[in-house]
PDB file of N, CA, C and O in Angstrom:
ATOM      1  N   MET A 621      -3.383  37.321  26.616  1.00  0.00           N
ATOM      2  CA  MET A 621      -5.026  38.359  26.188  1.00  0.00           C
ATOM      3  C   MET A 621      -5.818  38.457  28.154  1.00  0.00           C
ATOM      4  O   MET A 621      -5.870  37.564  29.063  1.00  0.00           O
ATOM      5  N   THR A 622      -5.952  39.874  28.610  1.00  0.00           N
ATOM      6  CA  THR A 622      -5.832  40.411  30.175  1.00  0.00           C
ATOM      7  C   THR A 622      -7.281  40.481  30.740  1.00  0.00           C
ATOM      8  O   THR A 622      -8.904  40.685  29.168  1.00  0.00           O
ATOM      9  N   TYR A 623      -7.917  39.142  31.483  1.00  0.00           N
ATOM     10  CA  TYR A 623     -10.171  39.809  31.466  1.00  0.00           C
ATOM     11  C   TYR A 623      -9.863  39.937  32.960  1.00  0.00           C
ATOM     12  O   TYR A 623      -9.030  40.236  33.664  1.00  0.00           O
ATOM     13  N   GLN A 624     -11.318  40.379  32.590  1.00  0.00           N
ATOM     14  CA  GLN A 624     -11.857  40.763  33.674  1.00  0.00           C
ATOM     15  C   GLN A 624     -13.361  40.496  34.170  1.00  0.00           C
ATOM     16  O   GLN A 624     -13.407  40.346  32.792  1.00  0.00           O
ATOM     17  N   ALA A 625     -13.505  40.288  35.328  1.00  0.00           N
ATOM     18  CA  ALA A 625     -15.028  39.758  35.299  1.00  0.00           C
ATOM     19  C   ALA A 625     -15.637  40.948  36.531  1.00  0.00           C
ATOM     20  O   ALA A 625     -15.067  41.359  36.863  1.00  0.00           O
ATOM     21  N   THR A 626     -17.309  41.055  36.255  1.00  0.00           N
ATOM     22  CA  THR A 626     -18.258  41.753  36.927  1.00  0.00           C
ATOM     23  C   THR A 626     -19.226  40.719  37.029  1.00  0.00           C
ATOM     24  O   THR A 626     -19.783  39.981  36.337  1.00  0.00           O
ATOM     25  N   ILE A 627     -20.167  41.084  37.697  1.00  0.00           N
ATOM     26  CA  ILE A 627     -22.339  41.062  37.695  1.00  0.00           C
ATOM     27  C   ILE A 627     -22.333  41.928  37.131  1.00  0.00           C
ATOM     28  O   ILE A 627     -22.794  43.091  36.936  1.00  0.00           O
ATOM     29  N   LYS A 628     -24.016  41.340  36.538  1.00  0.00           N
ATOM     30  CA  LYS A 628     -24.305  42.318  35.525  1.00  0.00           C
ATOM     31  C   LYS A 628     -26.090  41.848  35.704  1.00  0.00           C
ATOM     32  O   LYS A 628     -25.771  40.798  36.141  1.00  0.00           O
ATOM     33  N   HIS A 629     -27.000  43.167  35.721  1.00  0.00           N
ATOM     34  CA  HIS A 629     -28.324  42.620  36.467  1.00  0.00           C
ATOM     35  C   HIS A 629     -29.208  44.046  35.978  1.00  0.00           C
ATOM     36  O   HIS A 629     -28.130  45.204  36.222  1.00  0.00           O
ATOM     37  N   SER A 630     -30.476  44.277  35.715  1.00  0.00           N
ATOM     38  CA  SER A 630     -31.066  45.300  34.767  1.00  0.00           C
ATOM     39  C   SER A 630     -31.461  46.106  36.966  1.00  0.00           C
ATOM     40  O   SER A 630     -31.165  47.190  36.598  1.00  0.00           O
ATOM     41  N   SER A 631     -31.089  45.501  37.774  1.00  0.00           N
ATOM     42  CA  SER A 631     -31.485  46.396  39.108  1.00  0.00           C
ATOM     43  C   SER A 631     -30.426  46.808  39.353  1.00  0.00           C
ATOM     44  O   SER A 631     -29.705  47.178  40.671  1.00  0.00           O
ATOM     45  N   ILE A 632     -29.285  46.894  39.222  1.00  0.00           N
ATOM     46  CA  ILE A 632     -27.777  47.143  39.346  1.00  0.00           C
ATOM     47  C   ILE A 632     -26.806  48.154  38.665  1.00  0.00           C
ATOM     48  O   ILE A 632     -27.351  47.678  37.622  1.00  0.00           O
ATOM     49  N   ALA A 633     -26.751  49.553  38.984  1.00  0.00           N
ATOM     50  CA  ALA A 633     -26.370  50.268  38.068  1.00  0.00           C
ATOM     51  C   ALA A 633     -24.570  49.935  37.379  1.00  0.00           C
ATOM     52  O   ALA A 633     -24.936  50.486  36.705  1.00  0.00           O
ATOM     53  N   GLN A 634     -23.871  49.957  38.448  1.00  0.00           N
ATOM     54  CA  GLN A 634     -22.794  49.463  38.342  1.00  0.00           C
ATOM     55  C   GLN A 634     -22.266  48.782  39.662  1.00  0.00           C
ATOM     56  O   GLN A 634     -22.394  48.842  40.366  1.00  0.00           O
ATOM     57  N   ALA A 635     -21.181  47.774  39.008  1.00  0.00           N
ATOM     58  CA  ALA A 635     -20.924  46.721  40.330  1.00  0.00           C
ATOM     59  C   ALA A 635     -19.366  47.185  40.048  1.00  0.00           C
ATOM     60  O   ALA A 635     -18.681  47.555  39.274  1.00  0.00           O
ATOM     61  N   ARG A 636     -18.895  46.001  40.863  1.00  0.00           N
ATOM     62  CA  ARG A 636     -17.269  45.825  40.924  1.00  0.00           C
ATOM     63  C   ARG A 636     -16.753  45.357  40.232  1.00  0.00           C
ATOM     64  O   ARG A 636     -17.773  44.274  39.975  1.00  0.00           O
ATOM     65  N   THR A 637     -15.505  45.362  39.674  1.00  0.00           N
ATOM     66  CA  THR A 637     -14.553  44.614  38.057  1.00  0.00           C
ATOM     67  C   THR A 637     -13.280  44.324  39.312  1.00  0.00           C
ATOM     68  O   THR A 637     -12.896  44.828  39.233  1.00  0.00           O
ATOM     69  N   ILE A 638     -13.465  42.840  38.991  1.00  0.00           N
ATOM     70  CA  ILE A 638     -11.834  42.046  39.417  1.00  0.00           C
ATOM     71  C   ILE A 638     -11.174  42.168  37.970  1.00  0.00           C
ATOM     72  O   ILE A 638     -11.724  41.151  37.478  1.00  0.00           O
ATOM     73  N   LYS A 639      -9.926  42.161  38.913  1.00  0.00           N
ATOM     74  CA  LYS A 639      -9.144  41.438  37.224  1.00  0.00           C
ATOM     75  C   LYS A 639      -8.926  39.819  37.795  1.00  0.00           C
ATOM     76  O   LYS A 639      -8.753  38.957  38.251  1.00  0.00           O
ATOM     77  N   VAL A 640      -9.067  38.765  36.428  1.00  0.00           N
ATOM     78  CA  VAL A 640      -9.045  37.628  36.524  1.00  0.00           C
ATOM     79  C   VAL A 640      -7.966  37.149  35.623  1.00  0.00           C
ATOM     80  O   VAL A 640      -7.240  37.721  35.208  1.00  0.00           O
ATOM     81  N   SER A 641      -7.729  35.816  35.931  1.00  0.00           N
ATOM     82  CA  SER A 641      -6.522  34.923  34.984  1.00  0.00           C
ATOM     83  C   SER A 641      -6.698  35.467  33.895  1.00  0.00           C
ATOM     84  O   SER A 641      -7.488  35.851  32.957  1.00  0.00           O
ATOM     85  N   ASP A 642      -5.446  35.065  32.733  1.00  0.00           N
ATOM     86  CA  ASP A 642      -5.677  35.927  30.950  1.00  0.00           C
ATOM     87  C   ASP A 642      -5.774  34.224  30.396  1.00  0.00           C
ATOM     88  O   ASP A 642      -6.027  34.192  29.475  1.00  0.00           O
ATOM     89  N   ASP A 643      -5.924  33.471  31.409  1.00  0.00           N
ATOM     90  CA  ASP A 643      -6.184  31.690  31.342  1.00  0.00           C
ATOM     91  C   ASP A 643      -8.140  31.913  31.361  1.00  0.00           C
ATOM     92  O   ASP A 643      -8.891  31.912  31.936  1.00  0.00           O
ATOM     93  N   LEU A 644      -8.782  31.478  30.112  1.00  0.00           N
ATOM     94  CA  LEU A 644     -10.454  31.494  30.260  1.00  0.00           C
ATOM     95  C   LEU A 644     -10.995  30.637  31.015  1.00  0.00           C
ATOM     96  O   LEU A 644     -11.929  31.005  31.983  1.00  0.00           O
ATOM     97  N   THR A 645     -10.288  29.630  31.315  1.00  0.00           N
ATOM     98  CA  THR A 645     -10.756  28.158  32.384  1.00  0.00           C
ATOM     99  C   THR A 645     -10.270  28.990  33.629  1.00  0.00           C
ATOM    100  O   THR A 645     -11.709  28.528  34.582  1.00  0.00           O
ATOM    101  N   GLN A 646      -9.633  29.602  33.809  1.00  0.00           N
ATOM    102  CA  GLN A 646      -9.282  30.055  34.871  1.00  0.00           C
ATOM    103  C   GLN A 646      -9.949  30.846  35.621  1.00  0.00           C
ATOM    104  O   GLN A 646     -10.021  31.260  36.557  1.00  0.00           O
ATOM    105  N   ALA A 647     -10.428  31.708  34.922  1.00  0.00           N
ATOM    106  CA  ALA A 647     -10.650  33.105  34.498  1.00  0.00           C
ATOM    107  C   ALA A 647     -12.186  32.614  35.562  1.00  0.00           C
ATOM    108  O   ALA A 647     -12.723  33.576  36.104  1.00  0.00           O
ATOM    109  N   LYS A 648     -13.195  31.672  34.744  1.00  0.00           N
ATOM    110  CA  LYS A 648     -14.085  31.195  34.848  1.00  0.00           C
ATOM    111  C   LYS A 648     -14.465  30.817  35.920  1.00  0.00           C
ATOM    112  O   LYS A 648     -15.554  30.873  36.949  1.00  0.00           O
ATOM    113  N   ARG A 649     -13.461  29.980  36.428  1.00  0.00           N
ATOM    114  CA  ARG A 649     -12.901  29.391  38.197  1.00  0.00           C
ATOM    115  C   ARG A 649     -13.115  31.104  39.280  1.00  0.00           C
ATOM    116  O   ARG A 649     -13.090  30.855  40.535  1.00  0.00           O
ATOM    117  N   GLN A 650     -12.403  31.495  38.981  1.00  0.00           N
ATOM    118  CA  GLN A 650     -12.490  32.873  39.413  1.00  0.00           C
ATOM    119  C   GLN A 650     -13.866  33.832  39.859  1.00  0.00           C
ATOM    120  O   GLN A 650     -14.027  34.291  41.143  1.00  0.00           O
ATOM    121  N   ALA A 651     -14.167  34.275  38.511  1.00  0.00           N
ATOM    122  CA  ALA A 651     -15.446  34.253  38.707  1.00  0.00           C
ATOM    123  C   ALA A 651     -16.136  34.157  39.242  1.00  0.00           C
ATOM    124  O   ALA A 651     -17.158  34.045  40.034  1.00  0.00           O
ATOM    125  N   THR A 652     -15.854  32.626  39.190  1.00  0.00           N
ATOM    126  CA  THR A 652     -17.434  31.922  39.969  1.00  0.00           C
ATOM    127  C   THR A 652     -17.161  32.232  41.729  1.00  0.00           C
ATOM    128  O   THR A 652     -17.957  32.738  42.125  1.00  0.00           O
ATOM    129  N   ALA A 653     -15.941  32.315  41.775  1.00  0.00           N
ATOM    130  CA  ALA A 653     -15.664  32.058  43.324  1.00  0.00           C
ATOM    131  C   ALA A 653     -15.753  33.341  44.021  1.00  0.00           C
ATOM    132  O   ALA A 653     -16.295  33.879  44.894  1.00  0.00           O
ATOM    133  N   GLU A 654     -15.775  34.814  43.162  1.00  0.00           N
ATOM    134  CA  GLU A 654     -15.948  35.660  43.467  1.00  0.00           C
ATOM    135  C   GLU A 654     -17.326  36.208  43.325  1.00  0.00           C
ATOM    136  O   GLU A 654     -17.791  36.826  44.137  1.00  0.00           O
ATOM    137  N   PHE A 655     -18.132  35.530  42.362  1.00  0.00           N
ATOM    138  CA  PHE A 655     -19.464  36.289  42.313  1.00  0.00           C
ATOM    139  C   PHE A 655     -20.790  34.836  42.637  1.00  0.00           C
ATOM    140  O   PHE A 655     -21.981  35.732  42.582  1.00  0.00           O
ATOM    141  N   GLY A 656     -20.017  34.225  42.657  1.00  0.00           N
ATOM    142  CA  GLY A 656     -21.109  32.914  42.581  1.00  0.00           C
ATOM    143  C   GLY A 656     -22.165  32.873  43.941  1.00  0.00           C
ATOM    144  O   GLY A 656     -23.296  31.894  43.907  1.00  0.00           O
ATOM    145  N   ALA A 657     -21.492  33.813  44.957  1.00  0.00           N
ATOM    146  CA  ALA A 657     -22.970  33.681  45.805  1.00  0.00           C
ATOM    147  C   ALA A 657     -24.136  35.054  46.144  1.00  0.00           C
ATOM    148  O   ALA A 657     -24.420  35.832  46.454  1.00  0.00           O
ATOM    149  N   GLU A 658     -23.870  35.903  44.913  1.00  0.00           N
ATOM    150  CA  GLU A 658     -24.619  37.095  44.629  1.00  0.00           C
ATOM    151  C   GLU A 658     -26.509  36.085  44.284  1.00  0.00           C
ATOM    152  O   GLU A 658     -26.317  35.392  43.976  1.00  0.00           O
ATOM    153  N   GLN A 659     -27.076  37.353  43.938  1.00  0.00           N
ATOM    154  CA  GLN A 659     -28.318  37.031  43.266  1.00  0.00           C
ATOM    155  C   GLN A 659     -28.526  35.565  42.577  1.00  0.00           C
ATOM    156  O   GLN A 659     -27.993  35.608  41.199  1.00  0.00           O
ATOM    157  N   LEU A 660     -29.294  35.033  41.880  1.00  0.00           N
ATOM    158  CA  LEU A 660     -29.398  33.876  41.911  1.00  0.00           C
ATOM    159  C   LEU A 660     -30.121  33.976  40.175  1.00  0.00           C
ATOM    160  O   LEU A 660     -29.483  33.338  39.247  1.00  0.00           O
ATOM    161  N   ASP A 661     -30.355  35.402  40.039  1.00  0.00           N
ATOM    162  CA  ASP A 661     -30.735  36.002  38.075  1.00  0.00           C
ATOM    163  C   ASP A 661     -29.820  36.849  38.119  1.00  0.00           C
ATOM    164  O   ASP A 661     -29.635  37.575  36.965  1.00  0.00           O
ATOM    165  N   TYR A 662     -28.558  37.666  38.915  1.00  0.00           N
ATOM    166  CA  TYR A 662     -27.422  37.998  37.872  1.00  0.00           C
ATOM    167  C   TYR A 662     -26.904  36.957  36.938  1.00  0.00           C
ATOM    168  O   TYR A 662     -26.604  36.081  37.032  1.00  0.00           O
ATOM    169  N   THR A 663     -26.019  37.980  36.820  1.00  0.00           N
ATOM    170  CA  THR A 663     -25.483  37.520  35.544  1.00  0.00           C
ATOM    171  C   THR A 663     -23.746  37.772  35.877  1.00  0.00           C
ATOM    172  O   THR A 663     -23.394  38.685  35.359  1.00  0.00           O
ATOM    173  N   ILE A 664     -23.150  36.898  35.502  1.00  0.00           N
ATOM    174  CA  ILE A 664     -21.861  36.499  35.680  1.00  0.00           C
ATOM    175  C   ILE A 664     -20.846  37.266  34.145  1.00  0.00           C
ATOM    176  O   ILE A 664     -21.445  35.902  33.273  1.00  0.00           O
ATOM    177  N   VAL A 665     -20.219  38.109  33.744  1.00  0.00           N
ATOM    178  CA  VAL A 665     -19.554  38.546  32.903  1.00  0.00           C
ATOM    179  C   VAL A 665     -18.417  38.342  32.534  1.00  0.00           C
ATOM    180  O   VAL A 665     -17.433  39.165  33.540  1.00  0.00           O
ATOM    181  N   ILE A 666     -17.967  37.731  31.892  1.00  0.00           N
ATOM    182  CA  ILE A 666     -16.025  37.460  31.909  1.00  0.00           C
ATOM    183  C   ILE A 666     -15.498  38.729  30.105  1.00  0.00           C
ATOM    184  O   ILE A 666     -16.910  38.261  29.146  1.00  0.00           O
ATOM    185  N   PHE A 667     -14.797  39.902  30.625  1.00  0.00           N
ATOM    186  CA  PHE A 667     -14.600  40.164  29.419  1.00  0.00           C
ATOM    187  C   PHE A 667     -12.844  40.614  29.361  1.00  0.00           C
ATOM    188  O   PHE A 667     -13.052  40.644  30.080  1.00  0.00           O
ATOM    189  N   ASP A 668     -13.131  40.695  28.167  1.00  0.00           N
ATOM    190  CA  ASP A 668     -11.488  41.188  27.502  1.00  0.00           C
ATOM    191  C   ASP A 668     -11.322  42.542  27.310  1.00  0.00           C
ATOM    192  O   ASP A 668     -12.006  43.687  27.854  1.00  0.00           O
ATOM    193  N   GLU A 669     -10.093  43.648  27.049  1.00  0.00           N
ATOM    194  CA  GLU A 669      -9.423  44.490  27.098  1.00  0.00           C
ATOM    195  C   GLU A 669     -10.503  45.633  26.219  1.00  0.00           C
ATOM    196  O   GLU A 669      -9.672  45.956  26.623  1.00  0.00           O
ATOM    197  N   ARG A 670     -11.064  45.055  25.311  1.00  0.00           N
ATOM    198  CA  ARG A 670     -11.602  45.771  24.223  1.00  0.00           C
ATOM    199  C   ARG A 670     -13.368  45.504  24.932  1.00  0.00           C
ATOM    200  O   ARG A 670     -13.921  46.445  24.395  1.00  0.00           O
ATOM    201  N   ASN A 671     -13.127  45.483  26.193  1.00  0.00           N
ATOM    202  CA  ASN A 671     -14.969  45.358  26.879  1.00  0.00           C
ATOM    203  C   ASN A 671     -15.869  44.656  25.719  1.00  0.00           C
ATOM    204  O   ASN A 671     -16.751  44.747  26.410  1.00  0.00           O
ATOM    205  N   GLU A 672     -15.390  43.414  25.274  1.00  0.00           N
ATOM    206  CA  GLU A 672     -15.969  42.579  24.387  1.00  0.00           C
ATOM    207  C   GLU A 672     -16.234  41.361  25.592  1.00  0.00           C
ATOM    208  O   GLU A 672     -15.281  40.808  25.921  1.00  0.00           O
ATOM    209  N   THR A 673     -17.282  40.800  25.882  1.00  0.00           N
ATOM    210  CA  THR A 673     -17.564  39.462  26.704  1.00  0.00           C
ATOM    211  C   THR A 673     -17.382  38.485  25.840  1.00  0.00           C
ATOM    212  O   THR A 673     -17.553  38.436  24.604  1.00  0.00           O
ATOM    213  N   VAL A 674     -16.497  37.486  26.335  1.00  0.00           N
ATOM    214  CA  VAL A 674     -15.872  36.109  26.563  1.00  0.00           C
ATOM    215  C   VAL A 674     -16.770  35.199  26.886  1.00  0.00           C
ATOM    216  O   VAL A 674     -16.640  34.460  26.786  1.00  0.00           O
ATOM    217  N   ALA A 675     -17.297  35.067  28.139  1.00  0.00           N
ATOM    218  CA  ALA A 675     -18.206  33.849  28.980  1.00  0.00           C
ATOM    219  C   ALA A 675     -18.973  35.345  29.850  1.00  0.00           C
ATOM    220  O   ALA A 675     -18.832  35.935  30.505  1.00  0.00           O
ATOM    221  N   SER A 676     -19.970  34.461  29.724  1.00  0.00           N
ATOM    222  CA  SER A 676     -21.063  34.512  30.718  1.00  0.00           C
ATOM    223  C   SER A 676     -21.972  33.075  31.197  1.00  0.00           C
ATOM    224  O   SER A 676     -22.052  32.052  30.645  1.00  0.00           O
ATOM    225  N   ARG A 677     -22.644  33.510  32.195  1.00  0.00           N
ATOM    226  CA  ARG A 677     -23.173  32.803  33.263  1.00  0.00           C
ATOM    227  C   ARG A 677     -24.243  33.654  34.197  1.00  0.00           C
ATOM    228  O   ARG A 677     -24.036  34.310  34.589  1.00  0.00           O
ATOM    229  N   ARG A 678     -25.418  32.799  33.925  1.00  0.00           N
ATOM    230  CA  ARG A 678     -26.292  33.240  35.267  1.00  0.00           C
ATOM    231  C   ARG A 678     -26.074  32.768  36.495  1.00  0.00           C
ATOM    232  O   ARG A 678     -25.168  31.584  36.446  1.00  0.00           O
ATOM    233  N   VAL A 679     -25.812  32.651  37.750  1.00  0.00           N
ATOM    234  CA  VAL A 679     -25.370  32.450  39.260  1.00  0.00           C
ATOM    235  C   VAL A 679     -26.270  31.082  39.131  1.00  0.00           C
ATOM    236  O   VAL A 679     -25.029  30.188  39.798  1.00  0.00           O
ATOM    237  N   ALA A 680     -27.264  31.312  38.834  1.00  0.00           N
ATOM    238  CA  ALA A 680     -27.923  30.034  39.614  1.00  0.00           C
ATOM    239  C   ALA A 680     -27.951  28.871  38.421  1.00  0.00           C
ATOM    240  O   ALA A 680     -27.813  27.319  38.240  1.00  0.00           O
ATOM    241  N   ASP A 681     -26.634  28.537  37.336  1.00  0.00           N
ATOM    242  CA  ASP A 681     -26.646  28.427  36.149  1.00  0.00           C
ATOM    243  C   ASP A 681     -25.249  27.013  35.747  1.00  0.00           C
ATOM    244  O   ASP A 681     -24.437  28.076  36.876  1.00  0.00           O
ATOM    245  N   LYS A 682     -25.110  26.543  35.631  1.00  0.00           N
ATOM    246  CA  LYS A 682     -23.799  25.648  36.270  1.00  0.00           C
ATOM    247  C   LYS A 682     -22.512  26.206  34.776  1.00  0.00           C
ATOM    248  O   LYS A 682     -21.717  26.077  34.760  1.00  0.00           O
ATOM    249  N   GLN A 683     -23.639  26.329  33.781  1.00  0.00           N
ATOM    250  CA  GLN A 683     -22.720  26.016  32.001  1.00  0.00           C
ATOM    251  C   GLN A 683     -22.504  27.999  31.995  1.00  0.00           C
ATOM    252  O   GLN A 683     -23.391  28.319  32.201  1.00  0.00           O
ATOM    253  N   TRP A 684     -21.334  27.870  31.804  1.00  0.00           N
ATOM    254  CA  TRP A 684     -20.883  28.971  31.116  1.00  0.00           C
ATOM    255  C   TRP A 684     -21.098  29.237  29.350  1.00  0.00           C
ATOM    256  O   TRP A 684     -21.348  27.901  28.767  1.00  0.00           O
ATOM    257  N   THR A 685     -21.197  30.178  29.173  1.00  0.00           N
ATOM    258  CA  THR A 685     -21.631  30.602  27.697  1.00  0.00           C
ATOM    259  C   THR A 685     -20.932  31.129  27.378  1.00  0.00           C
ATOM    260  O   THR A 685     -20.588  32.254  27.722  1.00  0.00           O
ATOM    261  N   ASN A 686     -19.986  31.064  26.331  1.00  0.00           N
ATOM    262  CA  ASN A 686     -18.859  31.286  25.344  1.00  0.00           C
ATOM    263  C   ASN A 686     -19.124  32.348  24.394  1.00  0.00           C
ATOM    264  O   ASN A 686     -20.581  31.895  23.037  1.00  0.00           O
ATOM    265  N   ALA A 687     -18.806  33.142  24.469  1.00  0.00           N
ATOM    266  CA  ALA A 687     -19.414  34.701  23.112  1.00  0.00           C
ATOM    267  C   ALA A 687     -18.616  34.430  21.982  1.00  0.00           C
ATOM    268  O   ALA A 687     -17.800  33.763  21.627  1.00  0.00           O
TER     269      ALA A 687
END
């Protein structure tokens, strides 16, 4: 399964999307490295090839929520 990551927030119309690992644990690490310095209230989202969210977390949070 191929994962991609992006950030979301009501103030963002469109954000860059990056390809991350097909291993969810590694994908979370890559997404955090890429988007972890964004605004604290932004949400980092990892989604699959069907555009379904598989994991997310607010930048300020330490824990991921799996969908």
